[in-house]
Short mmCIF file of C-alpha atoms and ligand atoms in Angstrom, two decimals:
data_model
loop_
_atom_site.label_atom_id
_atom_site.label_comp_id
_atom_site.label_asym_id
_atom_site.label_seq_id
_atom_site.Cartn_x
_atom_site.Cartn_y
_atom_site.Cartn_z
CA UNK A 26 95.10 88.96 151.42
CA UNK A 27 93.49 86.05 149.62
CA UNK A 28 91.61 85.49 146.40
CA UNK A 29 88.24 85.75 148.11
CA UNK A 30 88.67 89.48 147.71
CA UNK A 31 88.72 91.21 144.31
CA UNK A 32 91.65 93.37 145.48
CA UNK A 33 93.85 90.29 145.49
CA UNK A 34 93.71 90.33 141.70
CA UNK A 35 93.89 94.07 141.37
CA UNK A 36 97.06 94.21 143.49
CA UNK A 37 98.65 91.42 141.48
CA UNK A 38 97.80 93.32 138.30
CA UNK A 39 99.46 96.46 139.68
CA UNK A 40 102.65 94.52 140.33
CA UNK A 41 102.71 93.03 136.90
CA UNK A 42 101.95 96.45 135.35
CA UNK A 43 105.11 97.74 137.06
CA UNK A 44 107.11 94.86 135.65
CA UNK A 45 105.76 95.47 132.15
CA UNK A 46 106.46 99.18 132.38
CA UNK A 47 110.10 98.51 133.27
CA UNK A 48 110.34 95.87 130.57
CA UNK A 49 109.03 98.29 127.92
CA UNK A 50 111.41 100.96 129.13
CA UNK A 51 114.36 98.60 128.75
CA UNK A 52 113.24 97.79 125.20
CA UNK A 53 113.44 101.46 124.23
CA UNK A 54 117.22 101.16 124.43
CA UNK A 55 117.42 98.46 121.77
CA UNK A 56 118.08 98.83 118.06
CA UNK A 57 115.42 98.46 115.37
CA UNK A 58 116.40 94.94 114.28
CA UNK A 59 116.47 93.67 117.85
CA UNK A 60 112.98 95.02 118.48
CA UNK A 61 111.72 93.58 115.20
CA UNK A 62 113.15 90.14 116.06
CA UNK A 63 112.08 89.94 119.72
CA UNK A 64 109.18 92.37 119.94
CA UNK A 65 107.83 92.61 123.47
CA UNK A 66 108.04 88.86 124.10
CA UNK A 67 110.50 88.23 126.92
CA UNK A 68 112.45 85.23 128.16
CA UNK A 69 110.75 85.62 131.53
CA UNK A 70 107.31 85.38 129.95
CA UNK A 71 108.36 82.37 127.90
CA UNK A 72 109.64 80.51 130.95
CA UNK A 73 106.87 81.51 133.34
CA UNK A 74 103.84 81.16 131.09
CA UNK A 75 104.73 79.57 127.78
CA UNK A 76 106.69 76.40 128.55
CA UNK A 77 109.88 78.03 127.36
CA UNK A 78 108.67 78.51 123.81
CA UNK A 79 111.19 80.81 122.11
CA UNK A 80 108.62 81.85 119.52
CA UNK A 81 105.46 83.68 120.58
CA UNK A 82 102.72 81.04 120.89
CA UNK A 83 99.55 81.03 118.82
CA UNK A 84 96.66 81.14 121.25
CA UNK A 85 93.99 79.57 119.09
CA UNK A 86 91.37 80.02 121.76
CA UNK A 87 88.16 81.96 121.58
CA UNK A 88 88.33 83.00 125.19
CA UNK A 89 90.16 83.20 128.47
CA UNK A 90 89.06 81.36 131.61
CA UNK A 91 89.17 82.95 135.08
CA UNK A 92 90.14 81.46 138.40
CA UNK A 93 86.98 82.60 140.15
CA UNK A 94 84.20 85.18 140.08
CA UNK A 95 86.43 87.84 141.63
CA UNK A 96 88.98 87.54 138.88
CA UNK A 97 86.21 87.54 136.28
CA UNK A 98 84.68 90.68 137.73
CA UNK A 99 88.02 92.47 137.91
CA UNK A 100 88.81 91.46 134.33
CA UNK A 101 85.51 92.41 132.78
CA UNK A 102 85.51 95.78 134.46
CA UNK A 103 88.97 96.26 132.90
CA UNK A 104 90.61 96.60 136.32
CA UNK A 105 93.22 93.94 135.56
CA UNK A 106 94.91 93.12 132.26
CA UNK A 107 92.79 90.62 130.42
CA UNK A 108 92.23 89.45 126.91
CA UNK A 109 88.90 87.92 127.77
CA UNK A 110 87.54 87.08 124.34
CA UNK A 111 89.37 86.90 121.01
CA UNK A 112 87.06 89.34 119.25
CA UNK A 113 88.57 91.96 121.53
CA UNK A 114 92.04 90.71 122.35
CA UNK A 115 94.26 87.65 122.53
CA UNK A 116 97.90 87.15 123.63
CA UNK A 117 99.01 86.42 120.05
CA UNK A 118 97.49 89.71 118.86
CA UNK A 119 99.02 91.46 121.80
CA UNK A 120 102.57 90.48 120.75
CA UNK A 121 101.96 91.84 117.26
CA UNK A 122 100.46 95.06 118.60
CA UNK A 123 103.39 95.50 120.98
CA UNK A 124 106.06 95.24 118.29
CA UNK A 125 104.23 97.54 115.89
CA UNK A 126 103.88 100.23 118.57
CA UNK A 127 107.61 99.97 119.31
CA UNK A 128 108.68 100.12 115.67
CA UNK A 129 106.43 103.06 114.78
CA UNK A 130 107.92 105.11 117.63
CA UNK A 131 111.48 103.89 117.18
CA UNK A 132 114.12 106.52 117.82
CA UNK A 133 111.81 108.73 119.87
CA UNK A 134 110.43 108.81 123.38
CA UNK A 135 106.86 108.85 122.09
CA UNK A 136 104.48 106.45 123.79
CA UNK A 137 102.07 104.71 121.49
CA UNK A 138 99.69 101.80 121.42
CA UNK A 139 98.36 99.64 118.63
CA UNK A 140 95.17 97.90 117.68
CA UNK A 141 95.69 95.18 115.08
CA UNK A 142 92.82 94.59 112.69
CA UNK A 143 91.63 92.04 110.16
CA UNK A 144 92.76 94.14 107.18
CA UNK A 145 94.15 97.51 106.17
CA UNK A 146 90.64 98.63 105.24
CA UNK A 147 89.31 97.78 108.68
CA UNK A 148 92.27 99.65 110.18
CA UNK A 149 91.28 102.76 108.20
CA UNK A 150 87.65 102.37 109.27
CA UNK A 151 88.68 101.79 112.92
CA UNK A 152 90.89 104.87 112.93
CA UNK A 153 88.43 107.24 111.26
CA UNK A 154 85.03 106.19 112.55
CA UNK A 155 85.47 107.24 116.21
CA UNK A 156 85.92 110.84 115.06
CA UNK A 157 82.91 110.81 112.74
CA UNK A 158 80.31 111.15 115.47
CA UNK A 159 77.55 113.70 115.62
CA UNK A 160 76.99 116.03 118.51
CA UNK A 161 73.46 116.84 119.64
CA UNK A 162 72.46 118.21 116.27
CA UNK A 163 72.59 115.34 113.83
CA UNK A 164 71.78 117.71 110.99
CA UNK A 165 75.21 119.30 111.24
CA UNK A 166 77.23 118.37 108.18
CA UNK A 167 80.53 116.91 109.27
CA UNK A 168 83.58 116.43 107.08
CA UNK A 169 87.17 115.32 106.92
CA UNK A 170 89.97 116.64 104.74
CA UNK A 171 92.25 114.22 102.93
CA UNK A 172 94.50 113.73 99.95
CA UNK A 173 92.77 112.41 96.81
CA UNK A 174 95.78 110.29 95.95
CA UNK A 175 94.94 107.26 98.02
CA UNK A 176 94.69 103.50 97.64
CA UNK A 177 91.64 102.48 95.57
CA UNK A 178 89.91 100.79 98.51
CA UNK A 179 90.38 103.89 100.66
CA UNK A 180 88.93 105.99 97.86
CA UNK A 181 85.80 103.81 97.82
CA UNK A 182 85.48 103.78 101.62
CA UNK A 183 85.69 107.57 101.75
CA UNK A 184 83.81 108.48 98.56
CA UNK A 185 81.03 105.88 98.66
CA UNK A 186 80.65 104.49 102.19
CA UNK A 187 81.21 107.78 104.02
CA UNK A 188 80.43 110.58 101.60
CA UNK A 189 77.76 109.18 99.31
CA UNK A 190 75.96 106.89 101.74
CA UNK A 191 76.31 108.78 105.02
CA UNK A 192 76.88 112.36 103.82
CA UNK A 193 80.06 112.62 105.82
CA UNK A 194 81.95 114.77 103.39
CA UNK A 195 85.38 113.97 102.13
CA UNK A 196 86.96 117.25 101.16
CA UNK A 197 89.68 116.26 98.72
CA UNK A 198 93.07 117.85 98.70
CA UNK A 199 94.30 117.83 95.10
CA UNK A 200 97.80 119.22 95.60
CA UNK A 201 98.91 117.91 98.97
CA UNK A 202 102.00 120.11 98.93
CA UNK A 203 99.86 123.21 98.93
CA UNK A 204 99.32 123.92 102.61
CA UNK A 205 96.87 126.76 101.82
CA UNK A 206 94.70 124.27 99.98
CA UNK A 207 94.57 122.02 103.06
CA UNK A 208 93.72 124.95 105.28
CA UNK A 209 91.02 126.34 102.96
CA UNK A 210 89.09 123.07 103.31
CA UNK A 211 89.06 123.00 107.13
CA UNK A 212 86.13 124.37 109.12
CA UNK A 213 84.67 123.84 112.60
CA UNK A 214 83.06 120.58 111.47
CA UNK A 215 86.27 119.03 110.16
CA UNK A 216 87.03 115.95 112.23
CA UNK A 217 90.50 114.96 111.02
CA UNK A 218 93.11 115.37 108.29
CA UNK A 219 94.06 112.29 106.33
CA UNK A 220 96.97 111.51 104.04
CA UNK A 221 98.62 108.54 102.42
CA UNK A 222 102.35 108.82 101.86
CA UNK A 223 103.97 107.61 99.72
CA UNK A 224 100.64 106.99 98.04
CA UNK A 225 99.73 103.82 96.22
CA UNK A 226 100.27 103.88 93.28
CA UNK A 227 100.88 107.60 92.60
CA UNK A 228 103.75 107.99 95.10
CA UNK A 229 102.54 111.38 96.19
CA UNK A 230 104.35 112.70 99.21
CA UNK A 231 103.87 115.86 101.23
CA UNK A 232 105.59 117.76 103.99
CA UNK A 233 104.02 115.94 106.90
CA UNK A 234 105.39 118.28 109.57
CA UNK A 235 103.56 121.25 108.02
CA UNK A 236 100.28 119.34 107.72
CA UNK A 237 100.60 118.08 111.31
CA UNK A 238 101.10 121.63 112.55
CA UNK A 239 97.98 122.67 110.65
CA UNK A 240 95.91 119.85 112.16
CA UNK A 241 97.02 120.78 115.65
CA UNK A 242 96.24 124.46 115.06
CA UNK A 243 92.62 123.30 114.69
CA UNK A 244 92.78 120.72 117.48
CA UNK A 245 92.13 117.79 115.15
CA UNK A 246 94.23 114.67 114.50
CA UNK A 247 96.39 113.90 111.49
CA UNK A 248 95.96 110.31 110.32
CA UNK A 249 98.61 108.91 107.98
CA UNK A 250 98.52 105.70 105.95
CA UNK A 251 102.18 104.72 105.91
CA UNK A 252 101.80 101.26 104.36
CA UNK A 253 104.18 101.79 101.46
CA UNK A 254 107.11 103.02 103.59
CA UNK A 255 106.79 100.80 106.69
CA UNK A 256 108.49 101.88 109.94
CA UNK A 257 111.81 100.67 108.53
CA UNK A 258 111.88 103.85 106.42
CA UNK A 259 109.40 106.32 107.85
CA UNK A 260 107.69 106.82 111.19
CA UNK A 261 104.94 109.45 110.84
CA UNK A 262 104.29 109.63 114.62
CA UNK A 263 107.80 111.02 115.07
CA UNK A 264 107.00 113.77 112.53
CA UNK A 265 103.81 115.04 114.13
CA UNK A 266 101.13 112.58 113.00
CA UNK A 267 98.74 111.38 115.70
CA UNK A 268 97.62 108.09 114.20
CA UNK A 269 99.24 105.75 111.70
CA UNK A 270 97.54 103.16 109.53
CA UNK A 271 99.33 100.09 108.24
CA UNK A 272 97.97 97.63 105.77
CA UNK A 273 100.06 94.98 107.48
CA UNK A 274 99.12 92.70 104.59
CA UNK A 275 101.68 94.47 102.44
CA UNK A 276 105.40 94.97 103.03
CA UNK A 277 105.14 94.30 106.77
CA UNK A 278 104.11 90.72 105.97
CA UNK A 279 105.90 90.32 102.69
CA UNK A 280 105.44 86.53 102.58
CA UNK A 281 101.83 87.00 101.55
CA UNK A 282 100.47 84.63 104.19
CA UNK A 283 97.91 86.92 105.72
CA UNK A 284 95.61 89.88 105.32
CA UNK A 285 95.86 92.20 108.30
CA UNK A 286 96.03 95.80 109.38
CA UNK A 287 96.97 98.03 112.28
CA UNK A 288 96.19 101.36 113.85
CA UNK A 289 99.08 102.78 115.84
CA UNK A 290 98.36 105.93 117.83
CA UNK A 291 100.17 108.26 120.16
CA UNK A 292 99.00 108.28 123.72
CA UNK A 293 97.71 111.51 125.31
CA UNK A 294 96.44 113.12 122.12
CA UNK A 295 96.00 116.86 122.45
CA UNK A 296 92.77 117.38 120.56
CA UNK A 297 89.60 119.45 120.90
CA UNK A 298 87.51 116.34 121.33
CA UNK A 299 85.23 115.63 124.20
CA UNK A 300 86.30 112.04 124.91
CA UNK A 301 88.98 111.60 127.55
CA UNK A 302 89.46 107.89 127.10
CA UNK A 303 89.89 108.27 123.35
CA UNK A 304 92.53 110.95 123.87
CA UNK A 305 94.40 109.13 126.64
CA UNK A 306 95.03 105.93 124.67
CA UNK A 307 93.40 105.78 121.24
CA UNK A 308 94.79 102.32 120.39
CA UNK A 309 93.41 100.77 123.55
CA UNK A 310 90.18 102.74 123.25
CA UNK A 311 89.26 101.44 119.81
CA UNK A 312 90.35 97.92 120.71
CA UNK A 313 88.35 97.73 123.93
CA UNK A 314 85.26 99.72 122.95
CA UNK A 315 84.27 100.54 119.35
CA UNK A 316 86.02 97.49 117.87
CA UNK A 317 84.62 95.28 120.61
CA UNK A 318 81.17 96.33 119.43
CA UNK A 319 81.89 96.29 115.70
CA UNK A 320 84.26 93.31 115.54
CA UNK A 321 87.08 94.08 113.06
CA UNK A 322 90.10 93.01 115.15
CA UNK A 323 92.72 90.56 113.90
CA UNK A 324 92.71 86.79 114.42
CA UNK A 325 95.51 85.10 116.43
CA UNK A 326 96.77 83.03 113.51
CA UNK A 327 97.17 86.05 111.25
CA UNK A 328 98.83 87.95 114.06
CA UNK A 329 101.56 85.33 114.47
CA UNK A 330 102.13 84.87 110.73
CA UNK A 331 102.63 88.61 110.45
CA UNK A 332 104.87 88.75 113.47
CA UNK A 333 107.23 86.28 111.84
CA UNK A 334 107.59 88.45 108.75
CA UNK A 335 108.29 91.59 110.74
CA UNK A 336 111.45 90.12 112.29
CA UNK A 337 113.46 90.72 109.11
CA UNK A 338 111.66 93.85 107.97
CA UNK A 339 114.56 96.29 107.83
CA UNK A 340 116.96 94.18 105.81
CA UNK A 341 114.18 93.14 103.41
CA UNK A 342 113.07 96.71 102.84
CA UNK A 343 116.69 97.71 102.26
CA UNK A 344 117.25 94.96 99.69
CA UNK A 345 113.94 95.45 97.90
CA UNK A 346 114.47 99.23 97.80
CA UNK A 347 117.89 98.79 96.21
CA UNK A 348 116.45 96.36 93.67
CA UNK A 349 113.67 98.80 92.83
CA UNK A 350 116.09 101.63 92.21
CA UNK A 351 118.05 99.44 89.83
CA UNK A 352 114.91 98.41 87.94
CA UNK A 353 113.65 102.01 87.83
CA UNK A 354 116.95 103.22 86.40
CA UNK A 355 116.85 100.53 83.74
CA UNK A 356 113.29 101.39 82.70
CA UNK A 357 114.03 105.11 82.64
CA UNK A 358 116.33 104.64 79.66
CA UNK A 359 114.14 102.16 77.76
CA UNK A 360 112.84 103.25 74.34
CA UNK A 361 109.31 101.91 74.97
CA UNK A 362 108.87 103.67 78.30
CA UNK A 363 107.30 107.10 78.50
CA UNK A 364 107.83 107.80 82.19
CA UNK A 365 109.06 106.10 85.33
CA UNK A 366 107.78 107.17 88.72
CA UNK A 367 109.90 106.25 91.70
CA UNK A 368 110.74 108.50 94.60
CA UNK A 369 114.30 107.22 94.54
CA UNK A 370 114.95 108.66 91.08
CA UNK A 371 116.44 112.12 91.06
CA UNK A 372 114.11 112.92 88.16
CA UNK A 373 111.08 112.56 90.44
CA UNK A 374 109.73 115.98 91.43
CA UNK A 375 109.26 114.85 95.03
CA UNK A 376 112.68 113.18 95.34
CA UNK A 377 114.12 115.92 97.51
CA UNK A 378 111.17 116.07 99.87
CA UNK A 379 111.02 112.28 100.13
CA UNK A 380 114.74 112.23 100.92
CA UNK A 381 114.06 114.41 103.95
CA UNK A 382 111.84 111.70 105.44
CA UNK A 383 112.63 108.28 103.94
CA UNK A 384 115.73 107.06 105.73
CA UNK A 385 116.69 103.44 106.37
CA UNK A 386 116.42 102.95 110.13
CA UNK A 387 119.80 102.47 111.83
CA UNK A 388 121.74 102.73 108.58
CA UNK A 389 124.19 104.89 110.52
CA UNK A 390 124.95 101.89 112.78
CA UNK A 391 125.35 99.50 109.88
CA UNK A 392 128.82 98.15 109.04
CA UNK A 393 128.18 98.59 105.34
CA UNK A 394 126.72 102.12 105.38
CA UNK A 395 128.03 103.77 108.52
CA UNK A 396 125.86 106.83 107.79
CA UNK A 397 122.20 107.71 107.26
CA UNK A 398 121.12 106.47 103.85
CA UNK A 399 117.90 107.09 101.99
CA UNK A 400 115.81 104.19 100.83
CA UNK A 401 112.56 104.68 98.94
CA UNK A 402 110.66 101.42 99.26
CA UNK A 403 109.73 98.92 96.61
CA UNK A 404 106.74 100.53 94.96
CA UNK A 405 107.24 102.17 91.59
CA UNK A 406 105.27 102.64 88.40
CA UNK A 407 106.02 103.13 84.75
CA UNK A 408 104.08 104.28 81.74
CA UNK A 409 104.32 102.42 78.50
CA UNK A 410 104.81 104.47 75.35
CA UNK A 411 101.55 103.56 73.68
CA UNK A 412 97.87 103.03 74.40
CA UNK A 413 95.94 100.83 76.80
CA UNK A 414 96.26 97.78 74.50
CA UNK A 415 100.04 98.15 74.15
CA UNK A 416 100.24 98.34 77.93
CA UNK A 417 98.24 95.14 78.31
CA UNK A 418 100.48 93.40 75.79
CA UNK A 419 103.58 94.23 77.80
CA UNK A 420 101.84 93.24 81.01
CA UNK A 421 100.62 89.94 79.54
CA UNK A 422 104.14 89.06 78.41
CA UNK A 423 105.64 89.14 81.90
CA UNK A 424 106.89 85.69 82.83
CA UNK A 425 108.18 85.94 86.38
CA UNK A 426 106.66 89.15 87.64
CA UNK A 427 103.21 88.11 88.84
CA UNK A 428 100.09 89.75 87.47
CA UNK A 429 98.17 90.39 90.69
CA UNK A 430 96.51 93.23 92.55
CA UNK A 431 99.00 93.00 95.33
CA UNK A 432 102.05 94.78 96.58
CA UNK A 433 104.62 94.51 99.30
CA UNK A 434 105.52 90.96 98.37
CA UNK A 435 108.90 89.27 98.56
CA UNK A 436 108.09 88.30 94.94
CA UNK A 437 107.76 90.95 92.25
CA UNK A 438 104.16 91.78 91.42
CA UNK A 439 102.65 94.08 88.81
CA UNK A 440 99.21 95.41 88.06
CA UNK A 441 97.47 97.86 85.74
CA UNK A 442 95.63 100.04 88.28
CA UNK A 443 93.17 101.50 85.72
CA UNK A 444 91.63 98.05 85.15
CA UNK A 445 92.09 96.69 88.67
CA UNK A 446 92.62 98.54 91.94
CA UNK A 447 91.37 101.86 90.58
CA UNK A 448 88.76 100.56 88.17
CA UNK A 449 85.67 101.31 90.24
CA UNK A 450 86.33 104.96 90.91
CA UNK A 451 85.85 105.88 87.24
CA UNK A 452 87.72 107.87 84.61
CA UNK A 453 87.24 111.27 86.23
CA UNK A 454 88.64 110.25 89.62
CA UNK A 455 91.51 108.39 87.97
CA UNK A 456 92.43 111.57 86.15
CA UNK A 457 92.41 113.40 89.48
CA UNK A 458 94.67 110.75 91.00
CA UNK A 459 96.86 110.66 87.85
CA UNK A 460 96.29 107.03 86.97
CA UNK A 461 96.28 106.74 83.17
CA UNK A 462 95.56 103.54 81.23
CA UNK A 463 99.20 103.07 80.23
CA UNK A 464 100.46 102.96 83.81
CA UNK A 465 101.79 99.72 85.25
CA UNK A 466 102.37 99.56 88.99
CA UNK A 467 105.33 97.41 89.84
CA UNK A 468 106.39 96.26 93.25
CA UNK A 469 109.89 94.85 93.04
CA UNK A 470 110.63 91.86 95.25
CA UNK A 471 113.77 90.29 96.62
CA UNK A 472 114.73 88.35 93.49
CA UNK A 473 118.05 89.36 91.99
CA UNK A 474 117.41 92.70 90.28
CA UNK A 475 119.08 91.49 87.06
CA UNK A 476 116.52 88.71 86.66
CA UNK A 477 113.65 91.13 87.23
CA UNK A 478 115.14 93.48 84.65
CA UNK A 479 115.47 90.58 82.17
CA UNK A 480 111.78 89.76 82.57
CA UNK A 481 110.81 93.36 81.85
CA UNK A 482 113.26 93.50 78.95
CA UNK A 483 111.74 90.48 77.23
CA UNK A 484 108.18 91.67 77.93
CA UNK A 485 108.84 95.04 76.35
CA UNK A 486 110.00 93.39 73.13
CA UNK A 487 106.30 92.82 72.30
CA UNK A 488 106.29 96.44 71.27
CA UNK A 489 109.06 95.74 68.76
CA UNK A 490 106.46 93.85 66.76
CA UNK A 491 108.47 90.67 66.55
CA UNK A 492 107.48 88.87 69.70
CA UNK A 493 107.72 85.09 69.53
CA UNK A 494 104.80 83.78 71.51
CA UNK A 495 105.60 81.30 74.21
CA UNK A 496 102.96 78.68 74.77
CA UNK A 497 102.39 77.68 78.35
CA UNK A 498 100.35 74.82 79.79
CA UNK A 499 96.86 75.87 80.90
CA UNK A 500 96.94 73.75 84.03
CA UNK A 501 99.57 72.87 86.52
CA UNK A 502 101.08 69.42 86.48
CA UNK A 503 100.63 68.74 90.16
CA UNK A 504 97.55 68.52 92.28
CA UNK A 505 94.51 66.34 91.95
CA UNK A 506 92.31 69.29 91.14
CA UNK A 507 94.10 70.26 87.97
CA UNK A 508 92.29 69.33 84.80
CA UNK A 509 94.02 66.82 82.58
CA UNK A 510 94.16 67.90 79.00
CA UNK A 511 94.41 65.21 76.37
C1 PLP B 629 96.34 97.60 100.37
C2 PLP B 629 96.29 98.91 100.99
C3 PLP B 629 95.30 99.21 101.93
C4 PLP B 629 94.23 98.21 102.32
O1 PLP B 629 94.78 97.15 103.00
P1 PLP B 629 94.13 95.66 103.03
O2 PLP B 629 95.01 94.94 103.97
O3 PLP B 629 94.18 95.15 101.63
O4 PLP B 629 92.74 95.82 103.50
C5 PLP B 629 95.31 100.45 102.53
N1 PLP B 629 96.25 101.36 102.20
C6 PLP B 629 97.21 101.11 101.30
C7 PLP B 629 98.22 102.16 100.99
C8 PLP B 629 97.26 99.88 100.66
O5 PLP B 629 98.23 99.64 99.77
#
């Protein structure tokens, strides 16, 4: 057969699909770190297509060219693998999507696929929107049921963009560990269940297996935002969830080089939904259809930057989790601290439940541990004994911990959620989510824990009433753009 026939390309695609299937199967045997380092990029691919490049190449190209009209036709009718146009796909994105699907299903035989997006928020939108369709009767009120303790941006997307503007009702679960409460909110127009765990910044955590069973009883999917844990500690798909959201911006790309997100979904979803393609491969479905038409997929550059961070994910999460525990324990005994919230502290009411699920991947194969060990991530919060002003004073005195609305960084970062991430949702909603004005969210980085503790120690002395103020230059010394003060 020759290339004057479209089947020439389709047959070649079948052969390469076989090769890729075997390749993926062989990857399933590898350990977490090996998958994180290599992803799905193979030596064969490097030598055959990428001039031997040992690192996945950045394909900074808007589109893919075809050999002839037959190949173009086969590609654009999705009969052969193609990336076609970078709004939809691109080889650099594909490598990121491949590794995320492998890591989120690690340790199981679950098959999953991933669609990488331009941000965590667009991942949430991409995951939820396909379920929020109306049947014939557009006057039917549709809803979804989800925990109220969610990231501030998620709160706005659900409460304002969906509920207020489109009347797609967000039925809020207040106590996510009350399974009756979840169930009482579900009806025939409920399209999915949604939860964030551990939540940012409240660290709420629920028994995912029970909530997954409930979702499946009603034939609807469970969507979990697992950003704070990352697959190094927690893989919701292996505990019954159907779809996972990652704000890849955060711990997954701890360097802080990019904003990106991902939707990772199980294949062959068993749901009462009349859309076979969606159920067969949700990740591919949203990538190739809704996101093709809406346009929120990731860019190649961000995909590769993120991919580089993921290679060392497990050891970073281990280190940062240990640092966080040390910092949390220090703060717990401090005279100016009212309360410390960290799932790793035995004093936390959800410590036991979190310990059931948050386990450092492969710790049992590690020379140092040799058994399964719990790790709780690097997000914690503490409440200053005092009012909003006292809290700001402590916050303003930090000298190495950055004041930024960020988390998941290799550098320690702190914020006051009430005046930043959770400012827009108002007092009432903050009360619901338990975010008081004296709460500081702290994400501990990979610095030596003792230095991080020292920074907090000196900052807290402002409440002793004898703080010596340190003057700092207003502008940096370097850089042509910095103003010169006389
Ligand atoms: C930051 C964050 C998001 C949003 O992600 P972006 O990449 O900033 O759009 C979603 N969920 C959680 C838990 C987050 O922390």
